[in-house]
Each structure stands twice: as structure tokens, then as C-alpha cells.
Tab-separated table of C-alpha atoms in Angstrom:
chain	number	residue	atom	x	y	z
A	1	UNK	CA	-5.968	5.002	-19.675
A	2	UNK	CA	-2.991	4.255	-17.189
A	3	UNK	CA	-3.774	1.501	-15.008
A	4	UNK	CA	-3.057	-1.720	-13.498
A	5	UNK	CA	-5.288	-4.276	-13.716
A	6	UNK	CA	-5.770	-7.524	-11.582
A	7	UNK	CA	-7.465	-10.724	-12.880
A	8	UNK	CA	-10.133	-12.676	-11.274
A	9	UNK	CA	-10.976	-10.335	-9.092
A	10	UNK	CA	-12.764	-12.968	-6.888
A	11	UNK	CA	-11.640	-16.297	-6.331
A	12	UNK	CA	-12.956	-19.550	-3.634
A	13	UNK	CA	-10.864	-21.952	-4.044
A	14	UNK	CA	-10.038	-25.285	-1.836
A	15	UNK	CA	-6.171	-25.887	-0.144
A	16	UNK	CA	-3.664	-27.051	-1.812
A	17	UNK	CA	-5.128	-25.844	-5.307
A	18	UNK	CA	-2.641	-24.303	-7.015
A	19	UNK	CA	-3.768	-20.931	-8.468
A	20	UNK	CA	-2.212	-17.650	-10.263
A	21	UNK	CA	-3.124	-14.236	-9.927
A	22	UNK	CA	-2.148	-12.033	-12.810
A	23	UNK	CA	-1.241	-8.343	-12.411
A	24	UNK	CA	-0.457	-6.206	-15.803
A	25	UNK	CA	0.067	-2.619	-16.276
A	26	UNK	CA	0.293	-0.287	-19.498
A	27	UNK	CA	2.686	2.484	-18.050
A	28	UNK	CA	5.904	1.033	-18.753
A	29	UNK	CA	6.601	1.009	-14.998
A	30	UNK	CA	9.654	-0.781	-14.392
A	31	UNK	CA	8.947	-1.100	-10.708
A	32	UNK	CA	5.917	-3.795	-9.420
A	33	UNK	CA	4.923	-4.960	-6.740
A	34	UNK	CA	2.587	-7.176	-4.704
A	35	UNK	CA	0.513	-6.683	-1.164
A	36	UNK	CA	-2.194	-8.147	0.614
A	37	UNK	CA	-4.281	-6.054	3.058
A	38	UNK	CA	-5.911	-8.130	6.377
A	39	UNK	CA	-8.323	-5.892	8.689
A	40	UNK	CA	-6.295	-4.395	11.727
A	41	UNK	CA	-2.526	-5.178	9.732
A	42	UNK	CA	-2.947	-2.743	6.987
A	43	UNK	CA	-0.926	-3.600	3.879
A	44	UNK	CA	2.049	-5.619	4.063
A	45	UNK	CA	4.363	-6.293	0.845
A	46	UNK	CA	4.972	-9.814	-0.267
A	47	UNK	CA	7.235	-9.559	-3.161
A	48	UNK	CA	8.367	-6.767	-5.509
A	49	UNK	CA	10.226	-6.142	-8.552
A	50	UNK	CA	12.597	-3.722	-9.459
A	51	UNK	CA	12.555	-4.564	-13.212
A	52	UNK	CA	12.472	-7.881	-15.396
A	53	UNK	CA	13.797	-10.945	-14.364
A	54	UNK	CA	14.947	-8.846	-10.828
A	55	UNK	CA	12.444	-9.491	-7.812
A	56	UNK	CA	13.086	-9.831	-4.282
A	57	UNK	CA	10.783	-11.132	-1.165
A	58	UNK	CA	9.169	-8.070	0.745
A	59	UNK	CA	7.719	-8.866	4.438
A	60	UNK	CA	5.310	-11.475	4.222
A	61	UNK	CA	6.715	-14.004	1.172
A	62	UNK	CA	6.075	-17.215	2.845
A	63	UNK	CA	3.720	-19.133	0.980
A	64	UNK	CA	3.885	-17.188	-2.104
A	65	UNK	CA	5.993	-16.832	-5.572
A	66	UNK	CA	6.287	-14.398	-8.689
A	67	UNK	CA	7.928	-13.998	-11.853
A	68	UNK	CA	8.855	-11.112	-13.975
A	69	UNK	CA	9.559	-12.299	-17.358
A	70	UNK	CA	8.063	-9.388	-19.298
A	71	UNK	CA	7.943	-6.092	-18.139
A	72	UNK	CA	3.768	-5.434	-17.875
A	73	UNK	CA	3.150	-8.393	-15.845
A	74	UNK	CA	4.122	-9.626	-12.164
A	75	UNK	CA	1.932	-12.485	-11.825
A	76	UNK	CA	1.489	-14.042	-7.831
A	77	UNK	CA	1.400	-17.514	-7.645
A	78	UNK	CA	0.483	-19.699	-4.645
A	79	UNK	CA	1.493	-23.289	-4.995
A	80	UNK	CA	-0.572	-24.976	-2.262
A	81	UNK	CA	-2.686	-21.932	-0.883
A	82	UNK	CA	-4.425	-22.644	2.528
A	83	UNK	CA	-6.471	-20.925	4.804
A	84	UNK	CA	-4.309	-18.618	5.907
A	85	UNK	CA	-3.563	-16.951	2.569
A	86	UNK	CA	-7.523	-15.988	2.342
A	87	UNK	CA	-6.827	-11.782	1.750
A	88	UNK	CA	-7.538	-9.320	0.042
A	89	UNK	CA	-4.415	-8.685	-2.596
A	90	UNK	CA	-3.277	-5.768	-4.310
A	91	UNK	CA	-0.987	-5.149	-6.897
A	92	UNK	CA	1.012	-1.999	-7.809
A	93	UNK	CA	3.514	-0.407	-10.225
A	94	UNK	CA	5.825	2.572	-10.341
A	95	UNK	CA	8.076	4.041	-12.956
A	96	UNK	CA	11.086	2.896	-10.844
A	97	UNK	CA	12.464	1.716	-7.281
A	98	UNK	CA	14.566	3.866	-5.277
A	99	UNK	CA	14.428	7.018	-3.079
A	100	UNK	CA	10.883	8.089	-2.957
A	101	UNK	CA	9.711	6.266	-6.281
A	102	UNK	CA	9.056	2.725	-4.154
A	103	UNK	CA	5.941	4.126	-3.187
A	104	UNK	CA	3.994	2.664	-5.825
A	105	UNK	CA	2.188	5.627	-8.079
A	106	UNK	CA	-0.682	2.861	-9.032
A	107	UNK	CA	-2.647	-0.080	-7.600
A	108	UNK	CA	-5.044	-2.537	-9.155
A	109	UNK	CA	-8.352	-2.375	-7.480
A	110	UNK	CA	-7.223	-5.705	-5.541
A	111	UNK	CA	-8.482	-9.612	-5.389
A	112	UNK	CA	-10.159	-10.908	-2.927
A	113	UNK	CA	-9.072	-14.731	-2.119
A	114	UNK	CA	-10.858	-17.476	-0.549
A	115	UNK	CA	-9.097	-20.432	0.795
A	116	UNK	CA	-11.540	-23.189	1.738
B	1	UNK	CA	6.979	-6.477	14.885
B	2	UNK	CA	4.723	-3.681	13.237
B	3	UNK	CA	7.710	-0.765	12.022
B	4	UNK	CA	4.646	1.407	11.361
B	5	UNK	CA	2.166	2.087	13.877
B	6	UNK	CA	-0.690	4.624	13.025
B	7	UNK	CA	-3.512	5.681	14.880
B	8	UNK	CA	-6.159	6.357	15.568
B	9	UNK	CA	-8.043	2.859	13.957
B	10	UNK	CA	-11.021	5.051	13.780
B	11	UNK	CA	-12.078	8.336	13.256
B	12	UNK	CA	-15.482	10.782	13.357
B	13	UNK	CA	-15.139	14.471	12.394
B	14	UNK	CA	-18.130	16.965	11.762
B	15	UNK	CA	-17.825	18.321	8.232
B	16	UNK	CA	-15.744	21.702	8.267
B	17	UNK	CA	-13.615	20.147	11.165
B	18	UNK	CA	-9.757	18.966	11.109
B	19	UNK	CA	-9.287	15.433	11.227
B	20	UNK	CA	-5.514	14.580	12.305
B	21	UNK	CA	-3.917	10.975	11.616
B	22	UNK	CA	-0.721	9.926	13.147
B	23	UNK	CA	1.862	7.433	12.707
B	24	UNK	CA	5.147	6.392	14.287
B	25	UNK	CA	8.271	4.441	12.981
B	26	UNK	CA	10.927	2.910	14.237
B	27	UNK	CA	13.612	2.255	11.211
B	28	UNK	CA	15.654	5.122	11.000
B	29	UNK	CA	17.004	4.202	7.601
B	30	UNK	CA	13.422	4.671	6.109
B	31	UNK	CA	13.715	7.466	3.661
B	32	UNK	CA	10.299	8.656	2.118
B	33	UNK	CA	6.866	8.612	4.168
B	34	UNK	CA	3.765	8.567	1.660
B	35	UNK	CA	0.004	8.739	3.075
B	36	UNK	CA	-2.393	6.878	0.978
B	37	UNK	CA	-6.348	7.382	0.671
B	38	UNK	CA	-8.700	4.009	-0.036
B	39	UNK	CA	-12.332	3.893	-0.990
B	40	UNK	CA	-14.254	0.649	-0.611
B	41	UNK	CA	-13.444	-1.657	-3.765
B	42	UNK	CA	-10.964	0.374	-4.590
B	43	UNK	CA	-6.871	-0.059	-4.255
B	44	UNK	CA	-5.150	2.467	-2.287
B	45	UNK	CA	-4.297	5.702	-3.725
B	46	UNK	CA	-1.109	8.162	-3.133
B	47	UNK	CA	-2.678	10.860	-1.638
B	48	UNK	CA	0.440	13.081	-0.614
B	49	UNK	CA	4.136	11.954	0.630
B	50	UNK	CA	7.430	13.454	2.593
B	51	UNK	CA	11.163	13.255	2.883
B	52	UNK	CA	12.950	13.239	6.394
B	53	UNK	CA	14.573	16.288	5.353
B	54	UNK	CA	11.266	18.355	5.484
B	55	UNK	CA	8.894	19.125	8.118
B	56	UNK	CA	5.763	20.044	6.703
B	57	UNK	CA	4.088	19.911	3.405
B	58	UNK	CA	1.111	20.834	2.469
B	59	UNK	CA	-1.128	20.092	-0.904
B	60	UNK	CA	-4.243	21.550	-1.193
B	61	UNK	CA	-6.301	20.992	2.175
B	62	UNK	CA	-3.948	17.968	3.379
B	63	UNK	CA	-0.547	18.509	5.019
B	64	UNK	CA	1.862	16.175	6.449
B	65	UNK	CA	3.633	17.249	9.327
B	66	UNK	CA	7.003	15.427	10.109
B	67	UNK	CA	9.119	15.341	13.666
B	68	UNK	CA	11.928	13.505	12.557
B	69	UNK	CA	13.982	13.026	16.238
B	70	UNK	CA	10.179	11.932	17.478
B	71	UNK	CA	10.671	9.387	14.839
B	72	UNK	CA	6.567	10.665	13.811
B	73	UNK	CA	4.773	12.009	11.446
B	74	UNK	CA	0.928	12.592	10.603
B	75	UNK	CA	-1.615	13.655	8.393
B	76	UNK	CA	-4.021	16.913	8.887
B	77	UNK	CA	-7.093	17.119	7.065
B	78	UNK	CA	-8.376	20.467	7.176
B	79	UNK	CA	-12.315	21.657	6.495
B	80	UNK	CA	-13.011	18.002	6.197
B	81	UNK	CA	-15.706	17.170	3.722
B	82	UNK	CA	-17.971	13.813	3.356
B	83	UNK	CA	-15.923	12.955	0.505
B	84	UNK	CA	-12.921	12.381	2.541
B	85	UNK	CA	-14.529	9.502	4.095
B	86	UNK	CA	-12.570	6.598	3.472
B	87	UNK	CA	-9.292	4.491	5.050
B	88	UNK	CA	-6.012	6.544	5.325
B	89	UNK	CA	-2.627	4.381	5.729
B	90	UNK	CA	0.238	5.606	6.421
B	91	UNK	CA	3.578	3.927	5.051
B	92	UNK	CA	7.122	4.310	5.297
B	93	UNK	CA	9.789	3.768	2.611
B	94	UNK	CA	13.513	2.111	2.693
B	95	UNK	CA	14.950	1.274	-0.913
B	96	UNK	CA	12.449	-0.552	-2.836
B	97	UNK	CA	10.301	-1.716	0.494
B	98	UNK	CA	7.220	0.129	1.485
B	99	UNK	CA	5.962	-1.052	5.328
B	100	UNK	CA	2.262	0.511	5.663
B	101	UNK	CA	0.697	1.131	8.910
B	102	UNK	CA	-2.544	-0.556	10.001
B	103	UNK	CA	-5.074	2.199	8.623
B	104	UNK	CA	-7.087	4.582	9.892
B	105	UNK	CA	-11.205	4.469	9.062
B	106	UNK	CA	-12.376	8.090	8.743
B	107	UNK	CA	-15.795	9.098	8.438
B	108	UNK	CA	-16.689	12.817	8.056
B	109	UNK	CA	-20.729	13.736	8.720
B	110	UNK	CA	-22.491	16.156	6.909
């Protein structure tokens, strides 16, 4: 089954804890990307990737970092998260980046962070 | 600086009725406009999408409709079922960035 899955799904933590989210997908997509979705702001892209070892900041990266060393995973990392990063995240794929195939084809069903 | 804005934030339609998102950008340079459908728990999902160069397409019982000068474009739901309920966002596309709107709760009554 073609998906993208997101691990923990839920997560309190404290500030300053340093903590990884892991995204992986079994489509071969080379595009990923990650989002986080606050009530009233809709989604709004932190970082994406357009294939291994390529990624780029999206509009909200403060705060935040990835990697792409393999092609299935984009994993988000957040250093010293604080209050301000609690969110709901999502991650997505799509076979590639460009004209109309940015839209990402497939989300994760998300991971909801709690900063204490 | 929201480049997307969609409205309304919340919607109520009868079933049977035509429930009609809209959204507005600003960046010209965006090139593809995708609508996406969420359930609760669930990520978003593409639903249906448009290039500039079009001004209407339709899939099944949801068309887009697209006034490119107006710099707008929204979503028509027609003979809206309970099963549409859920959050529609909007989004617009420029190279490998994707800038959604703020969403749009719809809830369709029996």
C-alpha cells in the first residue's frame, strides 16, 4: 500500500529537548516535503526536498532542520523546540517537484507536538 | 503576509445544495492551484487542481473555477452530501513551494 508514514504520532515534550520526527514513504517519490497546520493559518511549508541530499527552506523554517540522505525518508528535527513549535505536522511526498507535481500527491496522517 | 486568502472559514449547506469555496492570490508567478479535502485525523488529501491557463474544470461533482486577471479562483461543490463534510484548503503552487490558504470548515446536514 502507497503511503507515507509519520512516527510518533503524539509527542509532549519539555523546551529545549531535542527531538526528531521521522517521515518515510514507499513510492519512490523523489519530491518530500514538510508542513505544520495551526487553526486559522492553514498549512504552511517548512522545508522540502526536491531529491536526496537537495532540500531547501519553505515559509516557516525558523526553528527547524531536515536531512535527506536516503531517498524514503525526510526526517524534521527541532534542536531546542519551545512553545511556539507546539503544531500539528504533516509530511508529504510526490513523484517529483516542478510545474504542477509540487503539490504533494500524499501526506502522512500528521503529528501532533507538544512543547511544554 | 498570507499569499493565499480563502474564505469563507466556515461553511453550512443543506444536503443536495452547492457549497462554493473561494480563494484569492496575490503572486502572479504561482503556476498550479490544487484544492485539498481533510477529515479529522487525517492528512490532507488532493482533491482536484488547475493551471492558469484554464478556467474551469470539473471532476465528478467538484469543479474549480479560475479568473485569472481577478487573480481568484474557487471550489463548487455541487449536490453536496454529508460525506463532504470536512476542511477544504486551497493552495497555490510556484516551483517546488506550495502556500495553502487558511481552510475552510464545511459541514453538509442531512
Amino acid at each position: 500500500e502507497a503511503q507515507v508514514t509519520q512516527n510518533p504520532r503524539y509527542l509532549i515534550t519539555v523546551t529545549g529537548k531535542k527531538l526528531t520526527v521521522t517521515c518515510s514513504q514507499n513510492m519512490n517519490h523523489e519530491y518530500m516535503s514538510w508542513y505544520r497546520q495551526d487553526p486559522g493559518l492553514g498549512l504552511r511549508q517548512i522545508y522540502y526536498s526536491m531529491n536526496v541530499e537537495v532540500t531547501d527552506k519553505g515559509d516557516v523554517p525558523e526553528g527547524y532542520k531536515v536531512s535527506r540522505k536516503e531517498k524514503r525518508n525526510f526526517p524534521l528535527i527541532l534542536e531546542s523546540p519551545s512553545p511556539n513549535q507546539t503544531s500539528l505536522y504533516f509530511c508529504a511526498s510526490s513523484l517529483s517537484g516542478g510545474q504542477g507535481a509540487a503539490q504533494p500527491q500524499h501526506f502522512g496522517d500528521g503529528t501532533r507536538l507538544s512543547i511544554l | 503576509q498570507q499569499q493565499v486568502k480563502q474564505s469563507p472559514q466556515s461553511l453550512i449547506v443543506q444536503k443536495g445544495g452547492i457549497s462554493i469555496i473561494n480563494c484569492a492570490y496575490e503572486n502572479t508567478a504561482f503556476d498550479y492551484f490544487p484544492w485539498y479535502q481533510q477529515f479529522p485525523g487525517k492528512g490532507p488529501a488532493l482533491l482536484i487542481a488547475i493551471r492558469p491557463d484554464v478556467s474551469e474544470k470539473k471532476e465528478g461533482r467538484f469543479t474549480i473555477s479560475f479568473n485569472k486577471s481577478a487573480k481568484q479562483f474557487s471550489l463548487h461543490i455541487m449536490d453536496s452530501q454529508p460525506g463532504d463534510s470536512a476542511t477544504y484548503f486551497c493552495a497555490a503552487s510556484r516551483r517546488a513551494e506550495l502556500i495553502f490558504g487558511q481552510g475552510t470548515t464545511l459541514q453538509v446536514k442531512p
